[in-house]
JSON list of C-alpha atoms in Angstrom, two decimals:
[
{"chain": "A", "resi": 1, "resn": "MET", "atom": "CA", "xyz": [114.72, 134.64, 110.97]},
{"chain": "A", "resi": 2, "resn": "PRO", "atom": "CA", "xyz": [111.98, 133.99, 113.57]},
{"chain": "A", "resi": 3, "resn": "LEU", "atom": "CA", "xyz": [109.88, 136.98, 114.53]},
{"chain": "A", "resi": 4, "resn": "PRO", "atom": "CA", "xyz": [109.55, 138.03, 118.14]},
{"chain": "A", "resi": 5, "resn": "ALA", "atom": "CA", "xyz": [106.46, 136.69, 119.88]},
{"chain": "A", "resi": 6, "resn": "THR", "atom": "CA", "xyz": [105.50, 140.17, 121.06]},
{"chain": "A", "resi": 7, "resn": "ALA", "atom": "CA", "xyz": [104.17, 142.68, 118.56]},
{"chain": "A", "resi": 8, "resn": "SER", "atom": "CA", "xyz": [104.37, 146.32, 119.45]},
{"chain": "A", "resi": 9, "resn": "ARG", "atom": "CA", "xyz": [101.02, 146.96, 117.78]},
{"chain": "A", "resi": 10, "resn": "SER", "atom": "CA", "xyz": [98.08, 144.75, 116.86]},
{"chain": "A", "resi": 11, "resn": "LEU", "atom": "CA", "xyz": [95.23, 146.12, 114.76]},
{"chain": "A", "resi": 12, "resn": "LEU", "atom": "CA", "xyz": [91.98, 144.61, 113.45]},
{"chain": "A", "resi": 13, "resn": "TYR", "atom": "CA", "xyz": [89.92, 146.29, 110.74]},
{"chain": "A", "resi": 14, "resn": "VAL", "atom": "CA", "xyz": [86.93, 145.55, 108.56]},
{"chain": "A", "resi": 15, "resn": "SER", "atom": "CA", "xyz": [86.31, 147.25, 105.23]},
{"chain": "A", "resi": 16, "resn": "THR", "atom": "CA", "xyz": [83.80, 147.04, 102.40]},
{"chain": "A", "resi": 17, "resn": "SER", "atom": "CA", "xyz": [85.14, 145.29, 99.31]},
{"chain": "A", "resi": 18, "resn": "LEU", "atom": "CA", "xyz": [85.08, 147.10, 95.97]},
{"chain": "A", "resi": 19, "resn": "VAL", "atom": "CA", "xyz": [86.56, 144.10, 94.15]},
{"chain": "A", "resi": 20, "resn": "PRO", "atom": "CA", "xyz": [84.30, 143.02, 91.26]},
{"chain": "A", "resi": 21, "resn": "ARG", "atom": "CA", "xyz": [83.26, 139.41, 91.86]},
{"chain": "A", "resi": 22, "resn": "ARG", "atom": "CA", "xyz": [84.14, 138.40, 88.30]},
{"chain": "A", "resi": 23, "resn": "ASP", "atom": "CA", "xyz": [87.76, 139.54, 88.86]},
{"chain": "A", "resi": 24, "resn": "ALA", "atom": "CA", "xyz": [88.07, 138.60, 92.53]},
{"chain": "A", "resi": 25, "resn": "ASP", "atom": "CA", "xyz": [90.22, 135.47, 92.18]},
{"chain": "A", "resi": 26, "resn": "ALA", "atom": "CA", "xyz": [92.99, 137.22, 90.25]},
{"chain": "A", "resi": 27, "resn": "ILE", "atom": "CA", "xyz": [92.85, 140.45, 92.25]},
{"chain": "A", "resi": 28, "resn": "ILE", "atom": "CA", "xyz": [92.89, 138.70, 95.62]},
{"chain": "A", "resi": 29, "resn": "ALA", "atom": "CA", "xyz": [95.69, 136.31, 94.55]},
{"chain": "A", "resi": 30, "resn": "GLU", "atom": "CA", "xyz": [97.89, 139.27, 93.60]},
{"chain": "A", "resi": 31, "resn": "LEU", "atom": "CA", "xyz": [96.95, 141.14, 96.79]},
{"chain": "A", "resi": 32, "resn": "VAL", "atom": "CA", "xyz": [97.92, 138.16, 98.95]},
{"chain": "A", "resi": 33, "resn": "ALA", "atom": "CA", "xyz": [101.20, 137.53, 97.10]},
{"chain": "A", "resi": 34, "resn": "SER", "atom": "CA", "xyz": [102.34, 141.16, 97.24]},
{"chain": "A", "resi": 35, "resn": "SER", "atom": "CA", "xyz": [101.22, 141.52, 100.87]},
{"chain": "A", "resi": 36, "resn": "ARG", "atom": "CA", "xyz": [103.20, 138.46, 101.92]},
{"chain": "A", "resi": 37, "resn": "ARG", "atom": "CA", "xyz": [106.36, 139.85, 100.31]},
{"chain": "A", "resi": 38, "resn": "HIS", "atom": "CA", "xyz": [105.91, 143.27, 101.90]},
{"chain": "A", "resi": 39, "resn": "ASN", "atom": "CA", "xyz": [104.95, 141.92, 105.31]},
{"chain": "A", "resi": 40, "resn": "GLN", "atom": "CA", "xyz": [107.99, 139.65, 105.52]},
{"chain": "A", "resi": 41, "resn": "ARG", "atom": "CA", "xyz": [110.29, 142.61, 104.82]},
{"chain": "A", "resi": 42, "resn": "ALA", "atom": "CA", "xyz": [108.45, 144.83, 107.32]},
{"chain": "A", "resi": 43, "resn": "GLN", "atom": "CA", "xyz": [108.18, 142.14, 110.05]},
{"chain": "A", "resi": 44, "resn": "ILE", "atom": "CA", "xyz": [104.39, 142.32, 109.89]},
{"chain": "A", "resi": 45, "resn": "THR", "atom": "CA", "xyz": [102.33, 139.22, 110.61]},
{"chain": "A", "resi": 46, "resn": "GLY", "atom": "CA", "xyz": [98.61, 138.64, 110.47]},
{"chain": "A", "resi": 47, "resn": "ALA", "atom": "CA", "xyz": [95.65, 137.23, 108.63]},
{"chain": "A", "resi": 48, "resn": "LEU", "atom": "CA", "xyz": [93.23, 138.39, 105.95]},
{"chain": "A", "resi": 49, "resn": "MET", "atom": "CA", "xyz": [89.74, 137.10, 105.31]},
{"chain": "A", "resi": 50, "resn": "TYR", "atom": "CA", "xyz": [87.58, 138.00, 102.35]},
{"chain": "A", "resi": 51, "resn": "SER", "atom": "CA", "xyz": [83.83, 137.36, 102.29]},
{"chain": "A", "resi": 52, "resn": "GLU", "atom": "CA", "xyz": [83.04, 138.87, 98.85]},
{"chain": "A", "resi": 53, "resn": "ARG", "atom": "CA", "xyz": [81.38, 141.75, 100.67]},
{"chain": "A", "resi": 54, "resn": "HIS", "atom": "CA", "xyz": [84.05, 142.59, 103.24]},
{"chain": "A", "resi": 55, "resn": "PHE", "atom": "CA", "xyz": [87.70, 142.32, 104.04]},
{"chain": "A", "resi": 56, "resn": "VAL", "atom": "CA", "xyz": [88.71, 141.69, 107.63]},
{"chain": "A", "resi": 57, "resn": "GLN", "atom": "CA", "xyz": [92.37, 141.77, 108.56]},
{"chain": "A", "resi": 58, "resn": "ILE", "atom": "CA", "xyz": [94.45, 141.58, 111.68]},
{"chain": "A", "resi": 59, "resn": "ILE", "atom": "CA", "xyz": [97.96, 142.97, 111.40]},
{"chain": "A", "resi": 60, "resn": "GLU", "atom": "CA", "xyz": [100.71, 142.77, 114.00]},
{"chain": "A", "resi": 61, "resn": "GLY", "atom": "CA", "xyz": [104.16, 144.30, 114.10]},
{"chain": "A", "resi": 62, "resn": "PRO", "atom": "CA", "xyz": [106.35, 147.31, 114.75]},
{"chain": "A", "resi": 63, "resn": "PRO", "atom": "CA", "xyz": [104.30, 150.51, 115.25]},
{"chain": "A", "resi": 64, "resn": "ILE", "atom": "CA", "xyz": [105.97, 152.38, 112.38]},
{"chain": "A", "resi": 65, "resn": "ALA", "atom": "CA", "xyz": [105.41, 149.48, 109.96]},
{"chain": "A", "resi": 66, "resn": "ILE", "atom": "CA", "xyz": [101.76, 149.12, 111.04]},
{"chain": "A", "resi": 67, "resn": "GLY", "atom": "CA", "xyz": [101.22, 152.88, 110.70]},
{"chain": "A", "resi": 68, "resn": "SER", "atom": "CA", "xyz": [102.72, 152.88, 107.22]},
{"chain": "A", "resi": 69, "resn": "LEU", "atom": "CA", "xyz": [100.61, 149.91, 106.17]},
{"chain": "A", "resi": 70, "resn": "LEU", "atom": "CA", "xyz": [97.47, 151.52, 107.58]},
{"chain": "A", "resi": 71, "resn": "ALA", "atom": "CA", "xyz": [98.17, 154.68, 105.56]},
{"chain": "A", "resi": 72, "resn": "ARG", "atom": "CA", "xyz": [98.41, 152.58, 102.38]},
{"chain": "A", "resi": 73, "resn": "LEU", "atom": "CA", "xyz": [95.28, 150.64, 103.27]},
{"chain": "A", "resi": 74, "resn": "ASP", "atom": "CA", "xyz": [93.39, 153.91, 103.76]},
{"chain": "A", "resi": 75, "resn": "ILE", "atom": "CA", "xyz": [93.87, 154.83, 100.10]},
{"chain": "A", "resi": 76, "resn": "ASP", "atom": "CA", "xyz": [93.68, 151.34, 98.56]},
{"chain": "A", "resi": 77, "resn": "PRO", "atom": "CA", "xyz": [91.02, 151.41, 95.80]},
{"chain": "A", "resi": 78, "resn": "ARG", "atom": "CA", "xyz": [90.03, 147.77, 96.40]},
{"chain": "A", "resi": 79, "resn": "HIS", "atom": "CA", "xyz": [87.99, 148.70, 99.46]},
{"chain": "A", "resi": 80, "resn": "ARG", "atom": "CA", "xyz": [86.30, 151.55, 101.33]},
{"chain": "A", "resi": 81, "resn": "ASP", "atom": "CA", "xyz": [84.88, 152.33, 104.77]},
{"chain": "A", "resi": 82, "resn": "LEU", "atom": "CA", "xyz": [87.86, 151.00, 106.69]},
{"chain": "A", "resi": 83, "resn": "CYS", "atom": "CA", "xyz": [86.68, 150.57, 110.28]},
{"chain": "A", "resi": 84, "resn": "ILE", "atom": "CA", "xyz": [89.25, 149.86, 113.00]},
{"chain": "A", "resi": 85, "resn": "LEU", "atom": "CA", "xyz": [87.69, 147.52, 115.55]},
{"chain": "A", "resi": 86, "resn": "TYR", "atom": "CA", "xyz": [90.76, 146.86, 117.69]},
{"chain": "A", "resi": 87, "resn": "ASP", "atom": "CA", "xyz": [94.09, 148.65, 118.12]},
{"chain": "A", "resi": 88, "resn": "ALA", "atom": "CA", "xyz": [96.48, 147.75, 120.93]},
{"chain": "A", "resi": 89, "resn": "ASP", "atom": "CA", "xyz": [100.11, 148.31, 121.81]},
{"chain": "A", "resi": 90, "resn": "ASN", "atom": "CA", "xyz": [102.40, 145.68, 123.34]},
{"chain": "A", "resi": 91, "resn": "HIS", "atom": "CA", "xyz": [100.11, 142.85, 122.34]},
{"chain": "A", "resi": 92, "resn": "PRO", "atom": "CA", "xyz": [101.45, 139.30, 121.87]},
{"chain": "A", "resi": 93, "resn": "ARG", "atom": "CA", "xyz": [101.46, 138.09, 118.28]},
{"chain": "A", "resi": 94, "resn": "ARG", "atom": "CA", "xyz": [98.75, 135.56, 117.51]},
{"chain": "A", "resi": 95, "resn": "PHE", "atom": "CA", "xyz": [99.92, 135.04, 113.92]},
{"chain": "A", "resi": 96, "resn": "ALA", "atom": "CA", "xyz": [103.70, 135.02, 114.41]},
{"chain": "A", "resi": 97, "resn": "ASP", "atom": "CA", "xyz": [104.15, 132.20, 111.87]},
{"chain": "A", "resi": 98, "resn": "TRP", "atom": "CA", "xyz": [102.26, 133.96, 109.10]},
{"chain": "A", "resi": 99, "resn": "SER", "atom": "CA", "xyz": [103.40, 136.92, 107.00]},
{"chain": "A", "resi": 100, "resn": "LEU", "atom": "CA", "xyz": [99.78, 136.82, 105.83]},
{"chain": "A", "resi": 101, "resn": "ALA", "atom": "CA", "xyz": [97.39, 133.96, 106.43]},
{"chain": "A", "resi": 102, "resn": "TYR", "atom": "CA", "xyz": [94.58, 134.18, 103.88]},
{"chain": "A", "resi": 103, "resn": "PHE", "atom": "CA", "xyz": [91.11, 132.66, 103.94]},
{"chain": "A", "resi": 104, "resn": "GLY", "atom": "CA", "xyz": [88.35, 133.40, 101.49]},
{"chain": "A", "resi": 105, "resn": "PRO", "atom": "CA", "xyz": [85.97, 133.93, 100.02]},
{"chain": "A", "resi": 106, "resn": "ASP", "atom": "CA", "xyz": [84.39, 132.62, 103.15]},
{"chain": "A", "resi": 107, "resn": "ARG", "atom": "CA", "xyz": [80.77, 133.00, 104.09]},
{"chain": "A", "resi": 108, "resn": "LEU", "atom": "CA", "xyz": [81.42, 131.39, 107.50]},
{"chain": "A", "resi": 109, "resn": "ILE", "atom": "CA", "xyz": [83.12, 134.55, 108.75]},
{"chain": "A", "resi": 110, "resn": "ALA", "atom": "CA", "xyz": [80.43, 136.90, 107.37]},
{"chain": "A", "resi": 111, "resn": "PRO", "atom": "CA", "xyz": [78.17, 136.73, 110.47]},
{"chain": "A", "resi": 112, "resn": "TYR", "atom": "CA", "xyz": [81.13, 137.63, 112.70]},
{"chain": "A", "resi": 113, "resn": "ILE", "atom": "CA", "xyz": [81.95, 140.59, 110.47]},
{"chain": "A", "resi": 114, "resn": "GLU", "atom": "CA", "xyz": [78.35, 141.80, 110.44]},
{"chain": "A", "resi": 115, "resn": "ALA", "atom": "CA", "xyz": [78.08, 141.53, 114.24]},
{"chain": "A", "resi": 116, "resn": "ALA", "atom": "CA", "xyz": [81.34, 143.41, 114.75]},
{"chain": "A", "resi": 117, "resn": "LEU", "atom": "CA", "xyz": [80.22, 146.21, 112.43]},
{"chain": "A", "resi": 118, "resn": "ALA", "atom": "CA", "xyz": [76.73, 146.44, 113.92]},
{"chain": "A", "resi": 119, "resn": "ARG", "atom": "CA", "xyz": [77.71, 146.41, 117.58]},
{"chain": "A", "resi": 120, "resn": "GLY", "atom": "CA", "xyz": [81.37, 147.36, 117.55]},
{"chain": "A", "resi": 121, "resn": "GLY", "atom": "CA", "xyz": [83.42, 147.26, 120.69]},
{"chain": "A", "resi": 122, "resn": "ALA", "atom": "CA", "xyz": [86.02, 145.02, 122.25]},
{"chain": "A", "resi": 123, "resn": "PRO", "atom": "CA", "xyz": [83.86, 141.89, 122.79]},
{"chain": "A", "resi": 124, "resn": "GLU", "atom": "CA", "xyz": [82.90, 141.65, 119.11]},
{"chain": "A", "resi": 125, "resn": "ALA", "atom": "CA", "xyz": [86.47, 142.38, 118.02]},
{"chain": "A", "resi": 126, "resn": "ALA", "atom": "CA", "xyz": [87.75, 139.63, 120.33]},
{"chain": "A", "resi": 127, "resn": "VAL", "atom": "CA", "xyz": [85.26, 137.12, 118.89]},
{"chain": "A", "resi": 128, "resn": "LEU", "atom": "CA", "xyz": [86.32, 138.07, 115.36]},
{"chain": "A", "resi": 129, "resn": "ILE", "atom": "CA", "xyz": [90.04, 137.74, 116.22]},
{"chain": "A", "resi": 130, "resn": "ASP", "atom": "CA", "xyz": [89.39, 134.32, 117.79]},
{"chain": "A", "resi": 131, "resn": "ALA", "atom": "CA", "xyz": [87.49, 133.18, 114.68]},
{"chain": "A", "resi": 132, "resn": "ILE", "atom": "CA", "xyz": [90.36, 134.24, 112.42]},
{"chain": "A", "resi": 133, "resn": "ALA", "atom": "CA", "xyz": [92.86, 132.50, 114.73]},
{"chain": "A", "resi": 134, "resn": "ALA", "atom": "CA", "xyz": [90.76, 129.32, 114.57]},
{"chain": "A", "resi": 135, "resn": "PHE", "atom": "CA", "xyz": [90.86, 129.41, 110.77]},
{"chain": "A", "resi": 136, "resn": "ALA", "atom": "CA", "xyz": [94.63, 129.88, 110.87]},
{"chain": "A", "resi": 137, "resn": "ALA", "atom": "CA", "xyz": [95.09, 127.00, 113.32]},
{"chain": "A", "resi": 138, "resn": "ALA", "atom": "CA", "xyz": [93.01, 124.70, 111.11]},
{"chain": "A", "resi": 139, "resn": "ALA", "atom": "CA", "xyz": [94.78, 125.67, 107.87]},
{"chain": "A", "resi": 140, "resn": "ASP", "atom": "CA", "xyz": [97.00, 123.11, 106.21]},
{"chain": "A", "resi": 141, "resn": "GLY", "atom": "CA", "xyz": [100.77, 123.53, 105.97]},
{"chain": "A", "resi": 142, "resn": "THR", "atom": "CA", "xyz": [100.69, 124.95, 102.45]},
{"chain": "A", "resi": 143, "resn": "ALA", "atom": "CA", "xyz": [99.35, 128.25, 103.72]},
{"chain": "A", "resi": 144, "resn": "HIS", "atom": "CA", "xyz": [101.90, 128.50, 106.53]},
{"chain": "A", "resi": 145, "resn": "ASP", "atom": "CA", "xyz": [104.32, 131.01, 105.11]},
{"chain": "A", "resi": 146, "resn": "ALA", "atom": "CA", "xyz": [106.41, 133.10, 107.51]},
{"chain": "A", "resi": 147, "resn": "GLY", "atom": "CA", "xyz": [108.90, 130.58, 108.82]}
]
């Protein structure tokens, strides 16, 4: 079932990873797989990037589902210092075809994350969202998962 193009809520956050590098591949693979299953059921779309030091994620969907996911993210032991950089209602979905697009570990996104954390604000959040969208647009069909 196709998802509506308009999300009621769109949220971007950055957090500090607590995932041990030696275990990162297995931990992140399980995180992505379980998130995709949950997100499809909850009509959440978005993208996750992991830079070994940080997670950055944009999530889109019904307000109740996003609120519930945010509450779980707040207590997730795989990260800390969750910082919301962008939170908007009635925002069009940018990742409507993805239950969870995943990219990482990726050092290319690290400067965008650092700039967003250092300066904060809407301009830095917009640049970070655009960078994630560019990664999603360039991804091959094997990662395209919500259709």
